Coordinates of C-alpha atoms and ligand atoms in Angstrom, one line a residue:
M1 CA -52.6 21.9 -18.7
P2 CA -54.3 22.9 -22.0
I3 CA -54.6 26.7 -22.5
S4 CA -58.5 26.5 -22.4
D5 CA -58.4 24.9 -18.9
R6 CA -55.8 27.4 -17.8
R7 CA -58.0 30.4 -18.9
A8 CA -60.9 29.1 -16.9
A9 CA -58.8 28.2 -13.8
P10 CA -59.8 29.9 -10.6
C11 CA -57.7 32.7 -9.2
R12 CA -55.1 31.4 -6.8
F13 CA -56.0 33.9 -4.1
C14 CA -59.8 34.4 -4.2
G15 CA -60.8 31.2 -5.9
R16 CA -63.1 33.0 -8.3
S17 CA -63.4 32.0 -12.0
P18 CA -62.8 34.7 -14.5
A19 CA -65.5 36.9 -16.0
P20 CA -65.5 36.7 -19.9
G21 CA -62.7 38.7 -21.3
E22 CA -61.1 39.4 -17.8
H23 CA -57.4 39.8 -17.8
R24 CA -55.4 37.9 -15.2
L25 CA -51.7 37.3 -14.6
P26 CA -50.8 33.7 -15.4
G27 CA -48.6 31.8 -12.9
P28 CA -47.1 28.3 -12.8
A29 CA -49.7 27.1 -10.4
G30 CA -52.6 29.2 -11.7
P31 CA -53.5 32.8 -12.4
V32 CA -54.0 35.8 -10.1
C33 CA -56.9 38.2 -10.8
A34 CA -56.7 42.0 -11.0
D35 CA -58.7 42.4 -7.8
C36 CA -56.3 40.2 -5.8
V37 CA -53.3 42.1 -7.3
E38 CA -54.8 45.4 -6.1
A39 CA -55.5 43.9 -2.7
G40 CA -52.0 42.5 -2.6
L41 CA -50.3 45.8 -3.5
A42 CA -52.2 47.4 -0.5
L43 CA -51.4 44.4 1.7
V44 CA -47.6 44.4 1.1
R45 CA -47.6 48.2 1.8
D46 CA -49.6 48.1 5.1
G47 CA -48.9 44.5 6.2
R48 CA -52.6 44.1 7.2
A49 CA -54.6 41.0 6.5
R50 CA -57.8 41.5 4.5
P51 CA -60.5 39.3 2.8
S52 CA -60.4 38.8 -0.9
L53 CA -63.5 39.4 -3.0
G54 CA -64.0 35.6 -3.0
G55 CA -64.1 35.7 0.8
T56 CA -60.8 33.9 1.4
P57 CA -58.3 35.5 3.8
L58 CA -55.3 37.3 2.4
L59 CA -52.3 37.5 4.8
A60 CA -48.9 39.0 4.9
A61 CA -46.0 36.5 5.1
E62 CA -43.9 37.0 8.3
R63 CA -40.6 38.6 7.9
G64 CA -38.0 36.0 7.3
S65 CA -40.6 33.4 6.3
D66 CA -39.2 30.8 3.9
L67 CA -42.3 30.7 1.8
A68 CA -41.2 31.4 -1.8
C69 CA -43.2 33.4 -4.3
E70 CA -44.9 30.9 -6.6
F71 CA -44.6 33.3 -9.5
C72 CA -40.9 34.0 -9.4
G73 CA -39.6 31.4 -6.9
R74 CA -37.9 34.0 -4.6
R75 CA -38.0 34.5 -0.9
E76 CA -35.8 37.7 -0.7
R77 CA -34.3 40.3 -2.9
R78 CA -30.6 40.2 -3.7
T79 CA -28.9 43.4 -4.5
F80 CA -26.2 43.8 -7.1
F81 CA -23.6 43.3 -4.4
G82 CA -25.2 40.1 -3.0
F83 CA -26.8 41.7 0.0
R84 CA -30.1 40.1 1.0
R85 CA -33.2 42.3 1.5
P86 CA -36.6 41.2 2.8
L87 CA -39.2 40.7 0.1
A88 CA -42.8 41.3 1.2
R89 CA -45.2 38.5 0.2
M90 CA -48.9 37.8 0.4
I91 CA -50.3 34.4 1.2
G92 CA -53.9 33.4 0.5
G93 CA -56.5 31.4 -1.2
P94 CA -57.7 27.8 -1.0
G95 CA -54.2 26.5 -1.8
N96 CA -52.1 28.9 0.3
A97 CA -50.7 30.7 -2.8
V98 CA -47.8 33.0 -2.3
I99 CA -46.9 36.1 -4.4
C100 CA -44.2 38.7 -3.7
A101 CA -44.3 42.5 -3.9
D102 CA -42.2 42.5 -7.1
C103 CA -44.5 40.2 -8.9
L104 CA -47.5 42.2 -7.7
D105 CA -45.9 45.4 -9.1
R106 CA -45.2 43.6 -12.4
A107 CA -48.8 42.2 -12.5
G108 CA -50.2 45.6 -11.9
D109 CA -48.3 47.0 -14.8
V110 CA -49.3 44.1 -17.1
L111 CA -53.0 44.4 -16.2
N112 CA -53.0 48.2 -16.5
R113 CA -51.6 47.9 -20.0
A114 CA -54.2 45.3 -20.9
L115 CA -57.0 47.5 -19.7
R116 CA -55.7 50.5 -21.7
Q117 CA -55.7 48.4 -24.9
R118 CA -59.4 47.7 -24.7
Ligands
ZN1 ZN1 -58.4 36.8 -7.3
ZN2 ZN1 -42.4 36.9 -7.1

């Protein structure tokens, strides 16, 4: 996809197009906006479904679900010693996008930094 198309692509979770100059986290299937990152961080913490600002439902993936995060491709965390740990994930949007708690943390950091640079 050309970069200009990618910049205008709708958010994977709320389906909204970006406002001019809005920062979003790019992903292999499309970007996630700051509002959905914020909703996602709250969702992976409390496990409760909520609507996105675009009106689409945001849901928590069930424990042990085999849906992989589309941003990093993981379903679980692996510790240094090879133990598997559950990885909270949010599902939502028109295309049932999936993002994990680790990518949400990373996205929050990236977007905060971008906001501070303005
Ligand atoms: Zn969004
Ligand atoms: Zn991830």
